[in-house]
Amino acid sequence: MKIRTIRAASSASAIAGAGAVFLSLLAGWEWAAVPAVAVVVYFAAAHVMRRYVIFRIKPMYQILRSRDSKSGEIAEEYRGRDVVTEVEGELQAWAERNTLEIARLRENEQYRKEFVGNVSHELKTPLCSIQGYILTLLDGGLEDPDINRKYLEQTEKNIERLIHIVRDLEDISRLEAGTLELRRERFDLLALVDEIMQSLEMQAAERGIVLVSDAGPLDRLMVDADRARVGQVLINLLSNSIKYGKEGGRTRVRYVDMFEKVMVEVQDNGIGLTAEQLPRIFERFYRVDKSRSRAAGGTGLGLAIVKHILEAHKETITVRSTPDVGTTFSFTLAKA
Ligand SMILES: Nc1ncnc2c1ncn2[C@@H]1O[C@H](COP(=O)(O)OP(=O)(O)OP(=O)(O)O)[C@@H](O)[C@H]1O
Ligand SMILES: [Mg+2]
């Protein structure tokens, strides 16, 4: 009901009430009493309603009107949008971000634990051997010329092994942290392969394995890379081919021209790897046959280092292998 109408009604009823009272005074109480009372009751009711509307409903109505205009703006902003799905999507993204972060932290923690466990295990083996030999020498072996020489030689071998492990660990931690600086230079890859093959000649001869560098008509192959690090890659691939090659076998290095790059292939006819073993061989500390590898002086860090060195050069390495037929590692280098 409009406030103005209520106000008019209450004024009209006040005039009518006053008129009725005046009439009753003129014509006598009996005749005018009933309408006069009715008019007075109506007047009183209208007055009460007016006051109620003015003091209670009007402010509430005004508040609601002002809210209505705000909610109108809000409604306009969200018109045509599925707000519930949007909020759900945001929540989902937030949860995924945090889940990934937690998974990454867990993985790092797991990696750290595994790394420390593997390192201590690898160091423990030669250290225990060294301790055993020294204790035997102290127990009287020192006086026996046959024993003392042999045990000292074994001790020296194990110390060499410790140095090798520590050097590999230093390399892998620097490579994984990305702090290893490459010293790129232009050098002849064929000369480097020959140099390394010569240094491994004795090792290869022990197992009757022949090392061949097959460069075809080329007498030089210039590449742009860190010579010492590429040397490390070749040493590991070639010594693996000797360690895991068959007695009397052969390892061949081939070079495939790929325009701006050269692909180097190290191929052996050794024990090979199964489809399950193949994807794991670049993992740190992974060895197919732990006892055989360790007996051959392996820690399982060689191929992990090889992969990191090539990645630092922005190059790649792949492997294909057939059990009992042989293994071929292929990696690229930039030609210079
Ligand atoms: N040419 C290969 N033929 C067959 N198996 C291989 C060959 N090269 C590597 N492997 C397998 O992959 C494993 C990992 O090789 P990787 O060079 O990383 O370690 P390693 O030779 O055992 O030790 P390290 O190189 O640290 O002295 C080896 O233990 C071996 O089982
Ligand atoms: Mg190796």
Short mmCIF file of C-alpha atoms and ligand atoms in Angstrom, two decimals:
data_model
loop_
_atom_site.label_atom_id
_atom_site.label_comp_id
_atom_site.label_asym_id
_atom_site.label_seq_id
_atom_site.Cartn_x
_atom_site.Cartn_y
_atom_site.Cartn_z
CA MET A 1 0.00 0.00 0.00
CA LYS A 2 1.30 3.46 -0.91
CA ILE A 3 2.16 5.66 2.04
CA ARG A 4 0.40 8.65 0.48
CA THR A 5 -2.88 6.67 0.17
CA ILE A 6 -2.73 5.58 3.79
CA ARG A 7 -2.04 9.11 4.87
CA ALA A 8 -5.09 10.40 2.81
CA ALA A 9 -7.30 7.63 4.17
CA SER A 10 -6.42 8.39 7.74
CA SER A 11 -7.04 12.16 7.18
CA ALA A 12 -10.43 11.41 5.54
CA SER A 13 -11.41 9.13 8.38
CA ALA A 14 -10.39 11.80 10.87
CA ILE A 15 -12.71 14.36 9.14
CA ALA A 16 -15.51 11.75 8.91
CA GLY A 17 -15.04 10.88 12.57
CA ALA A 18 -15.21 14.53 13.55
CA GLY A 19 -18.39 14.98 11.39
CA ALA A 20 -20.05 11.96 13.00
CA VAL A 21 -19.36 13.23 16.47
CA PHE A 22 -20.76 16.69 15.48
CA LEU A 23 -23.95 15.01 14.04
CA SER A 24 -24.45 12.94 17.16
CA LEU A 25 -24.29 16.09 19.22
CA LEU A 26 -26.95 17.70 17.02
CA ALA A 27 -29.33 14.73 16.56
CA GLY A 28 -28.91 12.92 19.80
CA TRP A 29 -26.58 10.11 20.93
CA GLU A 30 -28.75 7.12 20.07
CA TRP A 31 -29.11 7.92 16.35
CA ALA A 32 -25.44 8.67 15.60
CA ALA A 33 -23.66 6.42 18.13
CA VAL A 34 -23.13 3.34 15.86
CA PRO A 35 -21.63 5.11 12.75
CA ALA A 36 -19.66 7.42 15.00
CA VAL A 37 -18.02 4.48 16.80
CA ALA A 38 -17.34 2.74 13.45
CA VAL A 39 -15.67 5.83 12.04
CA VAL A 40 -13.56 6.33 15.16
CA VAL A 41 -12.40 2.67 15.07
CA TYR A 42 -11.52 3.02 11.40
CA PHE A 43 -9.63 6.23 12.12
CA ALA A 44 -7.67 4.60 14.89
CA ALA A 45 -6.81 1.54 12.74
CA ALA A 46 -5.67 3.74 9.84
CA HIS A 47 -3.51 5.77 12.19
CA VAL A 48 -1.87 2.67 13.63
CA MET A 49 -1.24 1.27 10.11
CA ARG A 50 0.25 4.55 8.96
CA ARG A 51 2.65 4.66 11.85
CA TYR A 52 3.60 1.04 11.31
CA VAL A 53 4.28 1.63 7.62
CA ILE A 54 6.23 4.84 8.18
CA PHE A 55 8.37 3.63 11.09
CA ARG A 56 8.85 -0.10 10.31
CA ILE A 57 8.16 -1.11 6.72
CA LYS A 58 9.45 1.99 4.89
CA PRO A 59 13.08 1.76 6.15
CA MET A 60 13.11 -1.96 5.40
CA TYR A 61 11.75 -1.29 1.93
CA GLN A 62 14.46 1.33 1.32
CA ILE A 63 17.21 -1.02 2.45
CA LEU A 64 15.88 -3.71 0.15
CA ARG A 65 15.75 -1.27 -2.79
CA SER A 66 19.39 -0.26 -2.31
CA ARG A 67 20.41 -3.93 -2.04
CA ASP A 68 18.41 -4.74 -5.12
CA SER A 69 20.44 -2.31 -7.22
CA LYS A 70 23.74 -3.90 -5.97
CA SER A 71 22.57 -7.43 -6.51
CA GLY A 72 21.46 -6.27 -9.97
CA GLU A 73 25.07 -5.28 -10.75
CA ILE A 74 26.35 -8.57 -9.40
CA ALA A 75 23.73 -10.46 -11.35
CA GLU A 76 24.83 -8.60 -14.51
CA GLU A 77 28.50 -9.56 -13.91
CA TYR A 78 27.68 -13.25 -13.55
CA ARG A 79 24.99 -13.37 -16.24
CA GLY A 80 25.56 -16.38 -18.56
CA ARG A 81 28.41 -17.74 -16.39
CA ASP A 82 28.35 -21.08 -14.63
CA VAL A 83 29.77 -19.78 -11.36
CA VAL A 84 29.65 -23.13 -9.56
CA THR A 85 31.63 -24.88 -12.31
CA GLU A 86 34.11 -21.98 -12.40
CA VAL A 87 34.77 -22.17 -8.65
CA GLU A 88 34.99 -25.95 -8.86
CA GLY A 89 37.54 -25.62 -11.69
CA GLU A 90 39.65 -23.15 -9.69
CA LEU A 91 39.59 -25.45 -6.67
CA GLN A 92 40.57 -28.41 -8.83
CA ALA A 93 43.52 -26.48 -10.35
CA TRP A 94 44.69 -25.40 -6.89
CA ALA A 95 44.48 -28.98 -5.63
CA GLU A 96 46.38 -30.30 -8.66
CA ARG A 97 49.13 -27.67 -8.25
CA ASN A 98 49.63 -28.64 -4.64
CA THR A 99 49.41 -32.37 -5.33
CA LEU A 100 52.12 -32.06 -8.00
CA GLU A 101 54.32 -30.02 -5.65
CA ILE A 102 53.90 -32.58 -2.87
CA ALA A 103 54.64 -35.43 -5.32
CA ARG A 104 57.79 -33.58 -6.48
CA LEU A 105 58.98 -33.07 -2.90
CA ARG A 106 58.30 -36.73 -2.09
CA GLU A 107 60.20 -37.81 -5.19
CA ASN A 108 63.17 -35.60 -4.22
CA GLU A 109 63.15 -37.04 -0.74
CA GLN A 110 62.93 -40.57 -2.10
CA TYR A 111 65.79 -39.81 -4.54
CA ARG A 112 67.95 -38.40 -1.73
CA LYS A 113 67.36 -41.47 0.44
CA GLU A 114 68.11 -43.87 -2.42
CA PHE A 115 71.19 -41.91 -3.44
CA VAL A 116 72.66 -41.86 0.07
CA GLY A 117 71.84 -45.57 0.47
CA ASN A 118 73.49 -46.49 -2.84
CA VAL A 119 76.56 -44.35 -2.21
CA SER A 120 77.20 -45.76 1.24
CA HIS A 121 76.73 -49.28 -0.09
CA GLU A 122 79.19 -48.71 -2.94
CA LEU A 123 81.78 -47.14 -0.62
CA LYS A 124 81.37 -49.84 2.03
CA THR A 125 82.43 -52.68 -0.30
CA PRO A 126 85.98 -51.47 -1.10
CA LEU A 127 86.44 -50.01 2.40
CA CYS A 128 85.64 -53.35 4.04
CA SER A 129 88.04 -55.11 1.65
CA ILE A 130 90.83 -52.65 2.50
CA GLN A 131 90.18 -53.14 6.23
CA GLY A 132 90.23 -56.95 5.78
CA TYR A 133 93.57 -56.94 3.95
CA ILE A 134 95.20 -54.59 6.47
CA LEU A 135 93.95 -56.62 9.46
CA THR A 136 95.34 -59.82 7.88
CA LEU A 137 98.69 -58.10 7.32
CA LEU A 138 98.75 -56.86 10.92
CA ASP A 139 97.83 -60.34 12.14
CA GLY A 140 101.14 -61.71 10.85
CA GLY A 141 100.71 -61.62 7.07
CA LEU A 142 103.24 -58.79 6.95
CA GLU A 143 106.03 -61.29 7.73
CA ASP A 144 105.05 -63.57 4.86
CA PRO A 145 106.54 -62.12 1.64
CA ASP A 146 103.98 -63.96 -0.58
CA ILE A 147 101.00 -62.68 1.32
CA ASN A 148 102.13 -59.11 2.01
CA ARG A 149 102.74 -58.22 -1.64
CA LYS A 150 99.42 -59.75 -2.79
CA TYR A 151 97.42 -58.06 -0.05
CA LEU A 152 99.06 -54.68 -0.61
CA GLU A 153 98.23 -54.94 -4.31
CA GLN A 154 94.58 -55.75 -3.47
CA THR A 155 94.50 -52.82 -1.06
CA GLU A 156 95.80 -50.51 -3.78
CA LYS A 157 93.18 -51.82 -6.25
CA ASN A 158 90.38 -51.07 -3.80
CA ILE A 159 91.71 -47.58 -3.13
CA GLU A 160 91.71 -47.00 -6.89
CA ARG A 161 88.11 -48.20 -6.95
CA LEU A 162 87.20 -45.72 -4.17
CA ILE A 163 88.81 -42.88 -6.13
CA HIS A 164 86.86 -43.93 -9.25
CA ILE A 165 83.54 -43.94 -7.31
CA VAL A 166 84.20 -40.57 -5.69
CA ARG A 167 85.13 -39.04 -9.08
CA ASP A 168 81.92 -40.41 -10.65
CA LEU A 169 79.86 -39.11 -7.73
CA GLU A 170 81.37 -35.66 -8.10
CA ASP A 171 80.57 -35.73 -11.81
CA ILE A 172 77.01 -36.89 -11.42
CA SER A 173 76.20 -34.36 -8.70
CA ARG A 174 77.63 -31.50 -10.79
CA LEU A 175 75.87 -32.72 -13.94
CA GLU A 176 72.53 -33.11 -12.15
CA ALA A 177 72.84 -29.70 -10.51
CA GLY A 178 73.64 -28.23 -13.94
CA THR A 179 76.84 -26.62 -12.61
CA LEU A 180 79.24 -28.44 -14.92
CA GLU A 181 80.74 -25.98 -17.39
CA LEU A 182 81.51 -27.38 -20.82
CA ARG A 183 84.76 -26.38 -22.50
CA ARG A 184 83.69 -26.53 -26.12
CA GLU A 185 86.40 -26.70 -28.73
CA ARG A 186 86.94 -27.88 -32.30
CA PHE A 187 88.70 -31.25 -32.36
CA ASP A 188 89.16 -34.40 -34.44
CA LEU A 189 86.80 -37.10 -33.16
CA LEU A 190 88.64 -39.91 -35.00
CA ALA A 191 91.89 -39.04 -33.21
CA LEU A 192 90.08 -39.09 -29.85
CA VAL A 193 88.49 -42.50 -30.54
CA ASP A 194 91.92 -43.93 -31.51
CA GLU A 195 93.50 -42.50 -28.35
CA ILE A 196 90.84 -44.09 -26.14
CA MET A 197 90.94 -47.42 -27.94
CA GLN A 198 94.68 -47.56 -27.34
CA SER A 199 94.23 -46.85 -23.62
CA LEU A 200 91.72 -49.74 -23.40
CA GLU A 201 93.79 -52.18 -25.46
CA MET A 202 95.03 -54.20 -22.48
CA GLN A 203 91.56 -54.50 -20.97
CA ALA A 204 90.14 -55.62 -24.34
CA ALA A 205 92.99 -58.08 -24.93
CA GLU A 206 92.29 -59.74 -21.55
CA ARG A 207 88.88 -60.78 -22.89
CA GLY A 208 90.07 -61.33 -26.46
CA ILE A 209 87.92 -58.47 -27.73
CA VAL A 210 88.93 -56.47 -30.81
CA LEU A 211 88.20 -52.73 -30.95
CA VAL A 212 87.66 -51.23 -34.42
CA SER A 213 87.10 -47.61 -35.50
CA ASP A 214 85.39 -47.73 -38.90
CA ALA A 215 85.64 -44.26 -40.45
CA GLY A 216 85.57 -45.38 -44.08
CA PRO A 217 87.51 -43.00 -46.32
CA LEU A 218 87.59 -40.24 -43.67
CA ASP A 219 90.91 -39.43 -42.03
CA ARG A 220 89.52 -36.54 -39.91
CA LEU A 221 86.13 -35.75 -38.44
CA MET A 222 85.97 -32.33 -36.81
CA VAL A 223 83.36 -31.78 -34.10
CA ASP A 224 82.43 -28.96 -31.71
CA ALA A 225 82.21 -30.30 -28.13
CA ASP A 226 84.00 -30.66 -24.79
CA ARG A 227 86.84 -33.04 -25.72
CA ALA A 228 87.47 -34.38 -22.21
CA ARG A 229 83.76 -35.04 -21.61
CA VAL A 230 83.26 -36.75 -24.99
CA GLY A 231 86.31 -38.83 -24.04
CA GLN A 232 84.50 -39.85 -20.86
CA VAL A 233 81.44 -40.88 -22.93
CA LEU A 234 83.60 -43.02 -25.23
CA ILE A 235 85.55 -44.60 -22.35
CA ASN A 236 82.36 -45.73 -20.65
CA LEU A 237 80.68 -47.06 -23.81
CA LEU A 238 83.82 -48.86 -24.96
CA SER A 239 84.67 -50.29 -21.54
CA ASN A 240 81.05 -51.47 -21.16
CA SER A 241 81.35 -53.24 -24.50
CA ILE A 242 84.46 -54.98 -23.18
CA LYS A 243 82.95 -55.82 -19.78
CA TYR A 244 79.66 -57.08 -21.19
CA GLY A 245 80.99 -58.33 -24.51
CA LYS A 246 81.53 -62.01 -25.31
CA GLU A 247 85.02 -63.48 -25.01
CA GLY A 248 86.65 -63.17 -28.41
CA GLY A 249 84.05 -60.67 -29.56
CA ARG A 250 84.32 -57.37 -31.42
CA THR A 251 83.37 -53.74 -30.78
CA ARG A 252 82.96 -51.43 -33.76
CA VAL A 253 82.64 -47.62 -33.77
CA ARG A 254 80.87 -46.18 -36.86
CA TYR A 255 80.18 -42.58 -37.90
CA VAL A 256 76.99 -41.61 -39.74
CA ASP A 257 76.86 -38.22 -41.48
CA MET A 258 73.70 -36.28 -40.56
CA PHE A 259 74.38 -32.88 -42.24
CA GLU A 260 75.09 -30.59 -39.28
CA LYS A 261 75.68 -33.50 -36.93
CA VAL A 262 77.50 -36.79 -36.86
CA MET A 263 75.98 -39.88 -35.31
CA VAL A 264 78.48 -42.07 -33.49
CA GLU A 265 77.54 -45.73 -33.05
CA VAL A 266 79.27 -48.07 -30.60
CA GLN A 267 78.26 -51.61 -31.50
CA ASP A 268 79.19 -54.85 -29.72
CA ASN A 269 78.25 -58.49 -30.15
CA GLY A 270 78.01 -59.18 -26.41
CA ILE A 271 75.40 -60.48 -23.97
CA GLY A 272 72.82 -57.82 -24.93
CA LEU A 273 69.88 -56.59 -22.87
CA THR A 274 66.24 -57.63 -22.62
CA ALA A 275 63.31 -55.28 -23.36
CA GLU A 276 62.72 -54.91 -19.58
CA GLN A 277 66.35 -54.05 -18.81
CA LEU A 278 66.84 -51.66 -21.72
CA PRO A 279 64.80 -48.64 -20.46
CA ARG A 280 66.56 -48.76 -17.08
CA ILE A 281 70.23 -48.75 -18.03
CA PHE A 282 70.60 -44.94 -17.91
CA GLU A 283 69.38 -44.87 -14.28
CA ARG A 284 72.01 -44.17 -11.62
CA PHE A 285 73.31 -47.32 -9.91
CA TYR A 286 71.31 -49.60 -12.22
CA ARG A 287 73.16 -52.79 -13.09
CA VAL A 288 71.63 -55.85 -14.69
CA ASP A 289 73.88 -58.23 -12.84
CA LYS A 290 75.17 -56.48 -9.72
CA SER A 291 77.79 -59.06 -8.81
CA ARG A 292 79.12 -59.34 -12.37
CA SER A 293 79.23 -55.57 -12.78
CA ARG A 294 80.88 -54.98 -9.41
CA ALA A 295 83.41 -57.71 -10.09
CA ALA A 296 84.21 -55.81 -13.29
CA GLY A 297 84.62 -52.62 -11.24
CA GLY A 298 81.21 -51.12 -12.09
CA THR A 299 79.08 -48.80 -9.94
CA GLY A 300 76.21 -48.31 -12.39
CA LEU A 301 76.94 -44.59 -12.73
CA GLY A 302 78.69 -44.73 -16.12
CA LEU A 303 75.66 -44.54 -18.42
CA ALA A 304 73.89 -41.97 -16.21
CA ILE A 305 76.98 -39.75 -16.56
CA VAL A 306 77.12 -40.40 -20.33
CA LYS A 307 73.49 -39.33 -20.74
CA HIS A 308 73.99 -36.16 -18.67
CA ILE A 309 77.13 -35.18 -20.57
CA LEU A 310 75.33 -35.51 -23.90
CA GLU A 311 72.29 -33.64 -22.59
CA ALA A 312 74.59 -30.83 -21.43
CA HIS A 313 75.77 -30.66 -25.08
CA LYS A 314 72.08 -30.61 -26.17
CA GLU A 315 72.68 -33.96 -27.84
CA THR A 316 70.93 -37.31 -27.44
CA ILE A 317 71.81 -40.96 -26.92
CA THR A 318 69.72 -44.02 -27.82
CA VAL A 319 70.27 -47.74 -27.40
CA ARG A 320 69.05 -50.85 -29.14
CA SER A 321 69.88 -54.36 -28.06
CA THR A 322 69.02 -58.03 -28.54
CA PRO A 323 69.90 -60.59 -25.86
CA ASP A 324 72.84 -62.75 -26.89
CA VAL A 325 73.24 -60.83 -30.15
CA GLY A 326 74.62 -57.51 -29.01
CA THR A 327 74.05 -53.85 -28.13
CA THR A 328 74.41 -50.61 -30.10
CA PHE A 329 74.60 -47.16 -28.49
CA SER A 330 74.08 -44.17 -30.86
CA PHE A 331 74.77 -40.54 -29.94
CA THR A 332 75.03 -37.30 -31.86
CA LEU A 333 77.64 -34.51 -31.85
CA ALA A 334 77.74 -31.16 -33.66
CA LYS A 335 80.11 -31.09 -36.65
CA ALA A 336 82.57 -28.22 -36.79
N1 LIG B 1 77.23 -52.95 -23.95
C1 LIG B 1 76.48 -53.50 -22.99
N2 LIG B 1 76.01 -54.77 -23.11
C2 LIG B 1 75.24 -55.33 -22.15
N3 LIG B 1 74.90 -54.71 -21.01
C3 LIG B 1 75.32 -53.45 -20.82
C4 LIG B 1 76.14 -52.78 -21.79
N4 LIG B 1 76.41 -51.53 -21.33
C5 LIG B 1 75.81 -51.45 -20.14
N5 LIG B 1 75.17 -52.59 -19.82
C6 LIG B 1 74.36 -52.85 -18.59
O1 LIG B 1 73.95 -51.60 -18.06
C7 LIG B 1 74.41 -51.45 -16.71
C8 LIG B 1 74.72 -49.99 -16.46
O2 LIG B 1 75.88 -49.58 -17.14
P1 LIG B 1 76.78 -48.44 -16.54
O3 LIG B 1 77.87 -48.14 -17.50
O4 LIG B 1 75.91 -47.33 -16.12
O5 LIG B 1 77.33 -49.08 -15.20
P2 LIG B 1 78.56 -50.08 -14.95
O6 LIG B 1 79.33 -50.30 -16.20
O7 LIG B 1 78.00 -51.28 -14.27
O8 LIG B 1 79.42 -49.27 -13.89
P3 LIG B 1 80.31 -47.95 -14.13
O9 LIG B 1 80.14 -47.57 -15.56
O10 LIG B 1 79.72 -46.97 -13.18
O11 LIG B 1 81.70 -48.33 -13.78
C9 LIG B 1 75.58 -52.37 -16.61
O12 LIG B 1 75.78 -52.78 -15.28
C10 LIG B 1 75.19 -53.53 -17.51
O13 LIG B 1 74.37 -54.41 -16.80
MG MG B 2 79.95 -48.58 -17.35
#
